[in-house]
PDB file of C-alpha atoms and ligand atoms in Angstrom:
ATOM      1  CA  UNK A   1      33.593  29.950  95.377  1.00  0.00           C
ATOM      2  CA  UNK A   2      34.098  26.236  95.045  1.00  0.00           C
ATOM      3  CA  UNK A   3      37.573  24.632  95.268  1.00  0.00           C
ATOM      4  CA  UNK A   4      39.314  23.046  92.392  1.00  0.00           C
ATOM      5  CA  UNK A   5      40.228  19.690  94.086  1.00  0.00           C
ATOM      6  CA  UNK A   6      43.458  19.422  91.798  1.00  0.00           C
ATOM      7  CA  UNK A   7      44.847  22.431  93.421  1.00  0.00           C
ATOM      8  CA  UNK A   8      44.527  21.041  97.033  1.00  0.00           C
ATOM      9  CA  UNK A   9      46.810  18.270  98.418  1.00  0.00           C
ATOM     10  CA  UNK A  10      45.532  14.994  99.522  1.00  0.00           C
ATOM     11  CA  UNK A  11      46.431  15.451 103.212  1.00  0.00           C
ATOM     12  CA  UNK A  12      46.956  18.331 105.580  1.00  0.00           C
ATOM     13  CA  UNK A  13      49.674  18.337 108.243  1.00  0.00           C
ATOM     14  CA  UNK A  14      48.189  19.944 111.369  1.00  0.00           C
ATOM     15  CA  UNK A  15      50.525  22.189 113.537  1.00  0.00           C
ATOM     16  CA  UNK A  16      48.587  22.402 116.808  1.00  0.00           C
ATOM     17  CA  UNK A  17      49.982  21.589 120.250  1.00  0.00           C
ATOM     18  CA  UNK A  18      53.581  21.449 119.101  1.00  0.00           C
ATOM     19  CA  UNK A  19      54.788  24.518 121.009  1.00  0.00           C
ATOM     20  CA  UNK A  20      58.642  24.854 120.669  1.00  0.00           C
ATOM     21  CA  UNK A  21      58.711  21.742 118.329  1.00  0.00           C
ATOM     22  CA  UNK A  22      56.638  23.513 115.682  1.00  0.00           C
ATOM     23  CA  UNK A  23      59.469  24.616 113.415  1.00  0.00           C
ATOM     24  CA  UNK A  24      61.283  21.269 113.459  1.00  0.00           C
ATOM     25  CA  UNK A  25      58.127  19.109 113.124  1.00  0.00           C
ATOM     26  CA  UNK A  26      56.680  21.164 110.338  1.00  0.00           C
ATOM     27  CA  UNK A  27      59.950  21.187 108.497  1.00  0.00           C
ATOM     28  CA  UNK A  28      60.158  17.366 108.962  1.00  0.00           C
ATOM     29  CA  UNK A  29      56.560  17.073 107.605  1.00  0.00           C
ATOM     30  CA  UNK A  30      57.529  19.063 104.567  1.00  0.00           C
ATOM     31  CA  UNK A  31      60.630  17.143 103.843  1.00  0.00           C
ATOM     32  CA  UNK A  32      58.579  13.920 104.231  1.00  0.00           C
ATOM     33  CA  UNK A  33      56.295  15.026 101.616  1.00  0.00           C
ATOM     34  CA  UNK A  34      53.341  16.980 103.045  1.00  0.00           C
ATOM     35  CA  UNK A  35      52.346  19.847 101.027  1.00  0.00           C
ATOM     36  CA  UNK A  36      49.248  21.226 102.918  1.00  0.00           C
ATOM     37  CA  UNK A  37      49.737  22.888 106.191  1.00  0.00           C
ATOM     38  CA  UNK A  38      47.074  23.768 108.691  1.00  0.00           C
ATOM     39  CA  UNK A  39      47.581  26.312 111.411  1.00  0.00           C
ATOM     40  CA  UNK A  40      45.880  29.226 113.277  1.00  0.00           C
ATOM     41  CA  UNK A  41      46.678  32.638 114.647  1.00  0.00           C
ATOM     42  CA  UNK A  42      45.838  31.391 118.058  1.00  0.00           C
ATOM     43  CA  UNK A  43      48.880  31.220 120.323  1.00  0.00           C
ATOM     44  CA  UNK A  44      47.152  29.176 122.928  1.00  0.00           C
ATOM     45  CA  UNK A  45      47.296  26.083 120.579  1.00  0.00           C
ATOM     46  CA  UNK A  46      49.467  27.051 117.749  1.00  0.00           C
ATOM     47  CA  UNK A  47      52.780  28.611 117.138  1.00  0.00           C
ATOM     48  CA  UNK A  48      52.166  30.123 113.690  1.00  0.00           C
ATOM     49  CA  UNK A  49      55.423  32.029 113.602  1.00  0.00           C
ATOM     50  CA  UNK A  50      57.102  28.671 114.041  1.00  0.00           C
ATOM     51  CA  UNK A  51      55.386  27.325 111.013  1.00  0.00           C
ATOM     52  CA  UNK A  52      56.804  30.361 109.101  1.00  0.00           C
ATOM     53  CA  UNK A  53      60.302  29.405 110.273  1.00  0.00           C
ATOM     54  CA  UNK A  54      59.861  25.934 108.951  1.00  0.00           C
ATOM     55  CA  UNK A  55      58.630  27.273 105.662  1.00  0.00           C
ATOM     56  CA  UNK A  56      61.650  29.684 105.423  1.00  0.00           C
ATOM     57  CA  UNK A  57      63.948  26.671 106.072  1.00  0.00           C
ATOM     58  CA  UNK A  58      62.510  24.512 103.416  1.00  0.00           C
ATOM     59  CA  UNK A  59      62.420  27.235 100.843  1.00  0.00           C
ATOM     60  CA  UNK A  60      66.147  28.180 101.624  1.00  0.00           C
ATOM     61  CA  UNK A  61      66.922  24.353 101.147  1.00  0.00           C
ATOM     62  CA  UNK A  62      65.163  24.188  97.930  1.00  0.00           C
ATOM     63  CA  UNK A  63      62.817  21.394  99.208  1.00  0.00           C
ATOM     64  CA  UNK A  64      59.856  23.164  97.925  1.00  0.00           C
ATOM     65  CA  UNK A  65      58.425  26.527  96.730  1.00  0.00           C
ATOM     66  CA  UNK A  66      55.619  28.543  98.013  1.00  0.00           C
ATOM     67  CA  UNK A  67      53.476  27.779  94.901  1.00  0.00           C
ATOM     68  CA  UNK A  68      53.784  24.096  95.526  1.00  0.00           C
ATOM     69  CA  UNK A  69      52.036  24.470  98.951  1.00  0.00           C
ATOM     70  CA  UNK A  70      48.620  24.896 100.382  1.00  0.00           C
ATOM     71  CA  UNK A  71      48.794  27.029 103.432  1.00  0.00           C
ATOM     72  CA  UNK A  72      45.762  27.338 105.588  1.00  0.00           C
ATOM     73  CA  UNK A  73      45.339  29.515 108.798  1.00  0.00           C
ATOM     74  CA  UNK A  74      42.396  30.707 111.006  1.00  0.00           C
ATOM     75  CA  UNK A  75      40.802  33.727 112.589  1.00  0.00           C
ATOM     76  CA  UNK A  76      40.007  32.961 116.130  1.00  0.00           C
ATOM     77  CA  UNK A  77      37.544  34.943 118.292  1.00  0.00           C
ATOM     78  CA  UNK A  78      38.986  36.372 121.654  1.00  0.00           C
ATOM     79  CA  UNK A  79      36.837  33.690 123.447  1.00  0.00           C
ATOM     80  CA  UNK A  80      38.996  30.984 121.981  1.00  0.00           C
ATOM     81  CA  UNK A  81      42.350  32.774 122.620  1.00  0.00           C
ATOM     82  CA  UNK A  82      44.489  33.372 125.760  1.00  0.00           C
ATOM     83  CA  UNK A  83      46.082  36.877 126.478  1.00  0.00           C
ATOM     84  CA  UNK A  84      48.400  36.670 123.465  1.00  0.00           C
ATOM     85  CA  UNK A  85      46.052  38.058 120.991  1.00  0.00           C
ATOM     86  CA  UNK A  86      46.924  38.758 117.217  1.00  0.00           C
ATOM     87  CA  UNK A  87      44.553  41.846 117.320  1.00  0.00           C
ATOM     88  CA  UNK A  88      43.357  44.754 119.388  1.00  0.00           C
ATOM     89  CA  UNK A  89      40.337  43.383 121.449  1.00  0.00           C
ATOM     90  CA  UNK A  90      38.749  46.829 121.642  1.00  0.00           C
ATOM     91  CA  UNK A  91      38.648  47.074 117.862  1.00  0.00           C
ATOM     92  CA  UNK A  92      35.547  46.094 116.052  1.00  0.00           C
ATOM     93  CA  UNK A  93      35.507  42.507 114.514  1.00  0.00           C
ATOM     94  CA  UNK A  94      36.144  43.741 110.912  1.00  0.00           C
ATOM     95  CA  UNK A  95      39.307  45.487 112.139  1.00  0.00           C
ATOM     96  CA  UNK A  96      40.287  42.411 114.216  1.00  0.00           C
ATOM     97  CA  UNK A  97      39.990  40.168 111.110  1.00  0.00           C
ATOM     98  CA  UNK A  98      42.250  42.512 109.212  1.00  0.00           C
ATOM     99  CA  UNK A  99      44.789  42.615 111.979  1.00  0.00           C
ATOM    100  CA  UNK A 100      44.759  38.895 112.469  1.00  0.00           C
ATOM    101  CA  UNK A 101      45.202  38.288 108.751  1.00  0.00           C
ATOM    102  CA  UNK A 102      48.199  40.837 108.610  1.00  0.00           C
ATOM    103  CA  UNK A 103      49.847  39.029 111.453  1.00  0.00           C
ATOM    104  CA  UNK A 104      49.357  35.537 109.833  1.00  0.00           C
ATOM    105  CA  UNK A 105      50.889  36.766 106.577  1.00  0.00           C
ATOM    106  CA  UNK A 106      53.780  38.049 108.568  1.00  0.00           C
ATOM    107  CA  UNK A 107      54.291  34.902 110.562  1.00  0.00           C
ATOM    108  CA  UNK A 108      54.050  32.777 107.474  1.00  0.00           C
ATOM    109  CA  UNK A 109      56.256  34.909 105.319  1.00  0.00           C
ATOM    110  CA  UNK A 110      53.739  35.179 102.534  1.00  0.00           C
ATOM    111  CA  UNK A 111      51.280  37.668 100.986  1.00  0.00           C
ATOM    112  CA  UNK A 112      48.384  35.510 100.735  1.00  0.00           C
ATOM    113  CA  UNK A 113      47.072  32.108 102.244  1.00  0.00           C
ATOM    114  CA  UNK A 114      45.434  29.288 100.239  1.00  0.00           C
ATOM    115  CA  UNK A 115      42.579  28.863 102.784  1.00  0.00           C
ATOM    116  CA  UNK A 116      41.552  31.332 105.629  1.00  0.00           C
ATOM    117  CA  UNK A 117      39.125  29.644 108.097  1.00  0.00           C
ATOM    118  CA  UNK A 118      36.797  31.034 110.868  1.00  0.00           C
ATOM    119  CA  UNK A 119      38.022  28.810 113.707  1.00  0.00           C
ATOM    120  CA  UNK A 120      34.497  28.467 115.175  1.00  0.00           C
ATOM    121  CA  UNK A 121      31.224  30.469 115.273  1.00  0.00           C
ATOM    122  CA  UNK A 122      30.768  32.809 118.223  1.00  0.00           C
ATOM    123  CA  UNK A 123      28.011  30.674 119.671  1.00  0.00           C
ATOM    124  CA  UNK A 124      27.193  26.876 119.546  1.00  0.00           C
ATOM    125  CA  UNK A 125      23.546  27.883 119.061  1.00  0.00           C
ATOM    126  CA  UNK A 126      23.616  29.213 115.687  1.00  0.00           C
ATOM    127  CA  UNK A 127      25.108  31.592 113.030  1.00  0.00           C
ATOM    128  CA  UNK A 128      25.279  34.984 114.734  1.00  0.00           C
ATOM    129  CA  UNK A 129      25.469  38.701 113.730  1.00  0.00           C
ATOM    130  CA  UNK A 130      29.069  38.657 114.913  1.00  0.00           C
ATOM    131  CA  UNK A 131      29.735  35.564 112.652  1.00  0.00           C
ATOM    132  CA  UNK A 132      28.094  37.520 109.714  1.00  0.00           C
ATOM    133  CA  UNK A 133      30.497  40.451 110.375  1.00  0.00           C
ATOM    134  CA  UNK A 134      33.596  38.321 110.518  1.00  0.00           C
ATOM    135  CA  UNK A 135      32.620  36.359 107.416  1.00  0.00           C
ATOM    136  CA  UNK A 136      32.023  39.690 105.523  1.00  0.00           C
ATOM    137  CA  UNK A 137      35.562  40.919 106.673  1.00  0.00           C
ATOM    138  CA  UNK A 138      37.068  37.551 105.594  1.00  0.00           C
ATOM    139  CA  UNK A 139      35.424  37.822 102.177  1.00  0.00           C
ATOM    140  CA  UNK A 140      36.960  41.315 101.949  1.00  0.00           C
ATOM    141  CA  UNK A 141      40.322  39.838 102.671  1.00  0.00           C
ATOM    142  CA  UNK A 142      39.815  37.180 100.051  1.00  0.00           C
ATOM    143  CA  UNK A 143      38.730  39.770  97.547  1.00  0.00           C
ATOM    144  CA  UNK A 144      41.923  41.812  98.286  1.00  0.00           C
ATOM    145  CA  UNK A 145      43.976  38.757  97.268  1.00  0.00           C
ATOM    146  CA  UNK A 146      45.150  37.847 100.779  1.00  0.00           C
ATOM    147  CA  UNK A 147      43.350  34.490 100.614  1.00  0.00           C
ATOM    148  CA  UNK A 148      42.249  32.153  97.802  1.00  0.00           C
ATOM    149  CA  UNK A 149      39.462  30.300  99.464  1.00  0.00           C
ATOM    150  CA  UNK A 150      37.495  30.725 102.803  1.00  0.00           C
ATOM    151  CA  UNK A 151      36.373  28.174 105.248  1.00  0.00           C
ATOM    152  CA  UNK A 152      34.616  27.565 108.635  1.00  0.00           C
ATOM    153  CA  UNK A 153      35.276  25.167 111.252  1.00  0.00           C
ATOM    154  CA  UNK A 154      33.538  23.575 114.221  1.00  0.00           C
ATOM    155  CA  UNK A 155      30.196  24.093 112.609  1.00  0.00           C
ATOM    156  CA  UNK A 156      26.790  22.169 113.031  1.00  0.00           C
ATOM    157  CA  UNK A 157      24.302  21.793 110.340  1.00  0.00           C
ATOM    158  CA  UNK A 158      22.344  24.347 111.926  1.00  0.00           C
ATOM    159  CA  UNK A 159      25.124  26.910 111.711  1.00  0.00           C
ATOM    160  CA  UNK A 160      25.576  26.092 107.953  1.00  0.00           C
ATOM    161  CA  UNK A 161      21.958  26.396 107.214  1.00  0.00           C
ATOM    162  CA  UNK A 162      21.395  29.613 108.833  1.00  0.00           C
ATOM    163  CA  UNK A 163      24.703  30.841 107.237  1.00  0.00           C
ATOM    164  CA  UNK A 164      23.371  30.187 103.836  1.00  0.00           C
ATOM    165  CA  UNK A 165      19.886  31.416 104.692  1.00  0.00           C
ATOM    166  CA  UNK A 166      21.233  34.839 105.460  1.00  0.00           C
ATOM    167  CA  UNK A 167      22.592  34.975 101.821  1.00  0.00           C
ATOM    168  CA  UNK A 168      26.203  34.709 102.943  1.00  0.00           C
ATOM    169  CA  UNK A 169      28.602  33.294 100.400  1.00  0.00           C
ATOM    170  CA  UNK A 170      29.014  29.645 101.165  1.00  0.00           C
ATOM    171  CA  UNK A 171      32.484  28.485 102.470  1.00  0.00           C
ATOM    172  CA  UNK A 172      34.841  26.640 100.077  1.00  0.00           C
ATOM    173  CA  UNK A 173      35.852  24.472 103.098  1.00  0.00           C
ATOM    174  CA  UNK A 174      34.427  22.950 106.263  1.00  0.00           C
ATOM    175  CA  UNK A 175      36.806  21.706 108.822  1.00  0.00           C
ATOM    176  CA  UNK A 176      35.121  19.590 111.624  1.00  0.00           C
ATOM    177  CA  UNK A 177      36.009  16.991 114.207  1.00  0.00           C
ATOM    178  CA  UNK A 178      34.842  13.749 112.653  1.00  0.00           C
ATOM    179  CA  UNK A 179      33.167  11.174 114.895  1.00  0.00           C
ATOM    180  CA  UNK A 180      32.470   7.725 113.571  1.00  0.00           C
ATOM    181  CA  UNK A 181      29.554   7.475 116.021  1.00  0.00           C
ATOM    182  CA  UNK A 182      27.923  10.498 114.206  1.00  0.00           C
ATOM    183  CA  UNK A 183      28.177   8.649 110.912  1.00  0.00           C
ATOM    184  CA  UNK A 184      31.466  10.327 110.446  1.00  0.00           C
ATOM    185  CA  UNK A 185      29.874  13.781 110.471  1.00  0.00           C
ATOM    186  CA  UNK A 186      27.402  12.469 107.856  1.00  0.00           C
ATOM    187  CA  UNK A 187      24.972  15.379 107.780  1.00  0.00           C
ATOM    188  CA  UNK A 188      27.680  18.042 107.409  1.00  0.00           C
ATOM    189  CA  UNK A 189      29.381  15.922 104.775  1.00  0.00           C
ATOM    190  CA  UNK A 190      26.086  15.468 102.829  1.00  0.00           C
ATOM    191  CA  UNK A 191      25.677  19.244 102.939  1.00  0.00           C
ATOM    192  CA  UNK A 192      29.189  19.864 101.714  1.00  0.00           C
ATOM    193  CA  UNK A 193      29.039  17.255  98.900  1.00  0.00           C
ATOM    194  CA  UNK A 194      25.756  18.813  97.511  1.00  0.00           C
ATOM    195  CA  UNK A 195      27.458  22.218  97.259  1.00  0.00           C
ATOM    196  CA  UNK A 196      30.916  21.375  96.096  1.00  0.00           C
ATOM    197  CA  UNK A 197      32.401  22.306  99.585  1.00  0.00           C
ATOM    198  CA  UNK A 198      35.660  20.598 100.612  1.00  0.00           C
ATOM    199  CA  UNK A 199      35.314  18.691 103.877  1.00  0.00           C
ATOM    200  CA  UNK A 200      38.351  18.579 106.068  1.00  0.00           C
ATOM    201  CA  UNK A 201      38.176  15.952 108.953  1.00  0.00           C
ATOM    202  CA  UNK A 202      40.333  16.107 112.109  1.00  0.00           C
ATOM    203  CA  UNK A 203      40.635  13.903 115.191  1.00  0.00           C
ATOM    204  CA  UNK A 204      40.021  10.901 112.822  1.00  0.00           C
ATOM    205  CA  UNK A 205      42.194   8.657 114.982  1.00  0.00           C
ATOM    206  CA  UNK A 206      41.643  10.188 118.555  1.00  0.00           C
ATOM    207  CA  UNK A 207      37.912  10.408 118.283  1.00  0.00           C
ATOM    208  CA  UNK A 208      37.375   6.970 116.926  1.00  0.00           C
ATOM    209  CA  UNK A 209      39.274   4.439 118.932  1.00  0.00           C
ATOM    210  CA  UNK A 210      36.300   2.010 118.523  1.00  0.00           C
ATOM    211  CA  UNK A 211      36.914   1.899 114.950  1.00  0.00           C
ATOM    212  CA  UNK A 212      40.701   1.541 115.149  1.00  0.00           C
ATOM    213  CA  UNK A 213      40.072  -1.578 117.250  1.00  0.00           C
ATOM    214  CA  UNK A 214      37.295  -2.955 114.872  1.00  0.00           C
ATOM    215  CA  UNK A 215      37.964  -6.425 113.272  1.00  0.00           C
ATOM    216  CA  UNK A 216      36.861  -5.092 109.836  1.00  0.00           C
ATOM    217  CA  UNK A 217      39.552  -2.471 110.032  1.00  0.00           C
ATOM    218  CA  UNK A 218      42.085  -4.931 111.465  1.00  0.00           C
ATOM    219  CA  UNK A 219      41.440  -7.405 108.608  1.00  0.00           C
ATOM    220  CA  UNK A 220      41.794  -4.865 105.891  1.00  0.00           C
ATOM    221  CA  UNK A 221      44.991  -3.539 107.649  1.00  0.00           C
ATOM    222  CA  UNK A 222      46.512  -7.016 107.753  1.00  0.00           C
ATOM    223  CA  UNK A 223      45.684  -7.737 104.130  1.00  0.00           C
ATOM    224  CA  UNK A 224      47.413  -4.514 103.150  1.00  0.00           C
ATOM    225  CA  UNK A 225      50.348  -4.862 105.514  1.00  0.00           C
ATOM    226  CA  UNK A 226      49.102  -1.583 106.978  1.00  0.00           C
ATOM    227  CA  UNK A 227      48.172  -0.175 110.358  1.00  0.00           C
ATOM    228  CA  UNK A 228      44.507   0.631 111.445  1.00  0.00           C
ATOM    229  CA  UNK A 229      45.326   4.292 111.372  1.00  0.00           C
ATOM    230  CA  UNK A 230      46.466   4.020 107.738  1.00  0.00           C
ATOM    231  CA  UNK A 231      43.122   2.263 106.831  1.00  0.00           C
ATOM    232  CA  UNK A 232      41.124   5.088 108.456  1.00  0.00           C
ATOM    233  CA  UNK A 233      42.958   7.759 106.575  1.00  0.00           C
ATOM    234  CA  UNK A 234      42.479   5.705 103.481  1.00  0.00           C
ATOM    235  CA  UNK A 235      38.769   5.426 104.125  1.00  0.00           C
ATOM    236  CA  UNK A 236      38.561   9.034 104.871  1.00  0.00           C
ATOM    237  CA  UNK A 237      39.771   9.933 101.368  1.00  0.00           C
ATOM    238  CA  UNK A 238      37.648   7.341  99.762  1.00  0.00           C
ATOM    239  CA  UNK A 239      34.444   8.988 101.044  1.00  0.00           C
ATOM    240  CA  UNK A 240      35.641  12.387  99.833  1.00  0.00           C
ATOM    241  CA  UNK A 241      37.272  13.880 102.973  1.00  0.00           C
ATOM    242  CA  UNK A 242      40.453  15.836 103.122  1.00  0.00           C
ATOM    243  CA  UNK A 243      42.166  14.323 106.313  1.00  0.00           C
ATOM    244  CA  UNK A 244      44.368  16.082 108.733  1.00  0.00           C
ATOM    245  CA  UNK A 245      47.114  14.428 110.767  1.00  0.00           C
ATOM    246  CA  UNK A 246      49.125  16.236 113.467  1.00  0.00           C
ATOM    247  CA  UNK A 247      51.441  13.397 114.095  1.00  0.00           C
ATOM    248  CA  UNK A 248      54.763  14.129 115.742  1.00  0.00           C
ATOM    249  CA  UNK A 249      56.377  10.714 114.720  1.00  0.00           C
ATOM    250  CA  UNK A 250      58.497  10.550 111.582  1.00  0.00           C
ATOM    251  CA  UNK A 251      57.280   6.960 111.088  1.00  0.00           C
ATOM    252  CA  UNK A 252      53.582   8.021 111.257  1.00  0.00           C
ATOM    253  CA  UNK A 253      54.167  11.095 108.851  1.00  0.00           C
ATOM    254  CA  UNK A 254      55.456   8.378 106.129  1.00  0.00           C
ATOM    255  CA  UNK A 255      52.719   5.973 107.028  1.00  0.00           C
ATOM    256  CA  UNK A 256      49.968   8.742 106.802  1.00  0.00           C
ATOM    257  CA  UNK A 257      51.229   9.789 103.302  1.00  0.00           C
ATOM    258  CA  UNK A 258      51.559   6.134 102.192  1.00  0.00           C
ATOM    259  CA  UNK A 259      47.970   5.352 103.248  1.00  0.00           C
ATOM    260  CA  UNK A 260      46.982   7.171  99.893  1.00  0.00           C
ATOM    261  CA  UNK A 261      48.050   4.038  97.895  1.00  0.00           C
ATOM    262  CA  UNK A 262      46.358   1.310 100.089  1.00  0.00           C
ATOM    263  CA  UNK A 263      43.599  -0.712  98.271  1.00  0.00           C
ATOM    264  CA  UNK A 264      40.192  -0.237  99.653  1.00  0.00           C
ATOM    265  CA  UNK A 265      36.987  -1.286  97.637  1.00  0.00           C
ATOM    266  CA  UNK A 266      33.741   0.835  97.556  1.00  0.00           C
ATOM    267  CA  UNK A 267      32.071  -1.903  99.514  1.00  0.00           C
ATOM    268  CA  UNK A 268      34.888  -1.748 102.333  1.00  0.00           C
ATOM    269  CA  UNK A 269      34.657   1.969 102.450  1.00  0.00           C
ATOM    270  CA  UNK A 270      30.799   1.639 102.882  1.00  0.00           C
ATOM    271  CA  UNK A 271      31.080  -0.914 105.542  1.00  0.00           C
ATOM    272  CA  UNK A 272      33.609   1.262 107.441  1.00  0.00           C
ATOM    273  CA  UNK A 273      31.264   4.391 107.013  1.00  0.00           C
ATOM    274  CA  UNK A 274      28.383   2.469 108.666  1.00  0.00           C
ATOM    275  CA  UNK A 275      30.286   0.925 111.335  1.00  0.00           C
ATOM    276  CA  UNK A 276      29.529   2.933 114.359  1.00  0.00           C
ATOM    277  CA  UNK A 277      26.471   4.709 113.069  1.00  0.00           C
TER     278      UNK A 277
HETATM  279  N1  NAP B 301      39.566  23.371 113.902  1.00  0.00           N
HETATM  280  C1  NAP B 301      39.745  23.001 115.051  1.00  0.00           C
HETATM  281  O1  NAP B 301      39.260  23.480 115.969  1.00  0.00           O
HETATM  282  C2  NAP B 301      40.902  22.094 115.295  1.00  0.00           C
HETATM  283  C3  NAP B 301      40.870  21.203 116.422  1.00  0.00           C
HETATM  284  C4  NAP B 301      41.731  20.197 116.500  1.00  0.00           C
HETATM  285  C5  NAP B 301      42.755  19.947 115.532  1.00  0.00           C
HETATM  286  N2  NAP B 301      42.819  20.748 114.570  1.00  0.00           N
HETATM  287  C6  NAP B 301      43.773  20.420 113.493  1.00  0.00           C
HETATM  288  O2  NAP B 301      43.905  18.942 113.129  1.00  0.00           O
HETATM  289  C7  NAP B 301      45.223  18.654 113.331  1.00  0.00           C
HETATM  290  C8  NAP B 301      45.137  17.167 113.803  1.00  0.00           C
HETATM  291  O3  NAP B 301      44.625  17.202 115.026  1.00  0.00           O
HETATM  292  P1  NAP B 301      43.968  15.843 115.545  1.00  0.00           P
HETATM  293  O4  NAP B 301      42.896  16.162 116.565  1.00  0.00           O
HETATM  294  O5  NAP B 301      43.381  15.024 114.390  1.00  0.00           O
HETATM  295  O6  NAP B 301      45.125  14.992 116.295  1.00  0.00           O
HETATM  296  P2  NAP B 301      46.570  14.717 116.050  1.00  0.00           P
HETATM  297  O7  NAP B 301      47.284  15.823 116.570  1.00  0.00           O
HETATM  298  O8  NAP B 301      46.687  14.319 114.672  1.00  0.00           O
HETATM  299  O9  NAP B 301      46.745  13.558 116.927  1.00  0.00           O
HETATM  300  C9  NAP B 301      46.740  12.187 116.681  1.00  0.00           C
HETATM  301  C10 NAP B 301      47.127  11.219 117.559  1.00  0.00           C
HETATM  302  O10 NAP B 301      47.141   9.854 117.097  1.00  0.00           O
HETATM  303  C11 NAP B 301      48.518   9.360 117.354  1.00  0.00           C
HETATM  304  N3  NAP B 301      48.853   8.405 116.188  1.00  0.00           N
HETATM  305  C12 NAP B 301      49.000   7.177 116.215  1.00  0.00           C
HETATM  306  N4  NAP B 301      49.265   6.558 115.009  1.00  0.00           N
HETATM  307  C13 NAP B 301      49.184   7.622 114.242  1.00  0.00           C
HETATM  308  C14 NAP B 301      49.304   7.760 112.734  1.00  0.00           C
HETATM  309  N5  NAP B 301      49.730   6.557 111.838  1.00  0.00           N
HETATM  310  N6  NAP B 301      49.225   8.908 112.155  1.00  0.00           N
HETATM  311  C15 NAP B 301      48.853   9.918 112.880  1.00  0.00           C
HETATM  312  N7  NAP B 301      48.767   9.950 114.216  1.00  0.00           N
HETATM  313  C16 NAP B 301      48.846   8.720 114.933  1.00  0.00           C
HETATM  314  C17 NAP B 301      49.363  10.399 117.329  1.00  0.00           C
HETATM  315  O11 NAP B 301      50.662  10.161 118.052  1.00  0.00           O
HETATM  316  P3  NAP B 301      52.024  10.407 117.309  1.00  0.00           P
HETATM  317  O12 NAP B 301      52.228  11.922 117.379  1.00  0.00           O
HETATM  318  O13 NAP B 301      53.015   9.705 118.144  1.00  0.00           O
HETATM  319  O14 NAP B 301      51.916   9.908 115.926  1.00  0.00           O
HETATM  320  C18 NAP B 301      48.584  11.486 118.188  1.00  0.00           C
HETATM  321  O15 NAP B 301      48.623  11.325 119.621  1.00  0.00           O
HETATM  322  C19 NAP B 301      45.794  19.700 114.473  1.00  0.00           C
HETATM  323  O16 NAP B 301      47.206  19.797 114.384  1.00  0.00           O
HETATM  324  C20 NAP B 301      45.247  20.924 113.841  1.00  0.00           C
HETATM  325  O17 NAP B 301      45.803  21.393 112.782  1.00  0.00           O
HETATM  326  C21 NAP B 301      41.872  21.650 114.227  1.00  0.00           C
END
């Protein structure tokens, strides 16, 4: 099922690594204007229940309603978790997905998420039988109305090719770390573009310090009265990505959203795209 771009916000606020600051920072992001939230039922890196507290607070304050938001969370295999599991590790994977989803909905105070993502395949080598079982279970959750769309994260071109070759329903989203030196994940983005799959990029700043310091980016930033980080986010949108930011800074939250209105020509976008390739 492909995504209707009009129903997805232009930016996702990422809630990883915020621990006890998760409720306050997520609430601030929503009050600043973010309408897309990315989290995971993986206590090791995320406090999903804290995201739920922020949502409850903004609903109560009348800042936004559930229907104006895009909420995304993830199923994480036991190998990516610590001891704080959202499911019974002795249960089969199908049951683990159902338990993790039920726990996410409770944390987030909702009866559906907009996007449910497989945090990462079971193996770096390829799409496995375990992944096929988890994906089928996620599809069941979607069909039951608990998710609108499904996604996969941390995938290679090989994972995606094998997934599709098994006859599995393709994802609506791919969420990957986006390295400029790999042509900004060019191969995966091309796969997504050809199939109407939404590409979500994370670590756009932290993985690409050489781009942030590049004279071309500095020149555009100076012309626009903007920062290099804003130019990178604007570029990401220009080439069809849905960017994530997990900033903890109120100023950076405003800047990241404001990057949407910077001027960037097609030629400049192409030049940035080929900078580090
Ligand atoms: N699927 C996965 O496996 C996976 C993995 C990693 C991340 N994610 C998702 O992606 C989200 C974002 O993570 P990320 O890896 O991209 O890193 P991030 O958490 O967004 O970190 C960005 C870093 O850049 C700094 N920064 C400087 N200027 C900035 C600006 N204008 N805007 C934003 N940041 C600025 C931030 O510092 P300040 O805080 O001071 O701004 C921060 O230290 C996470 O919260 C999570 O939701 C998913």
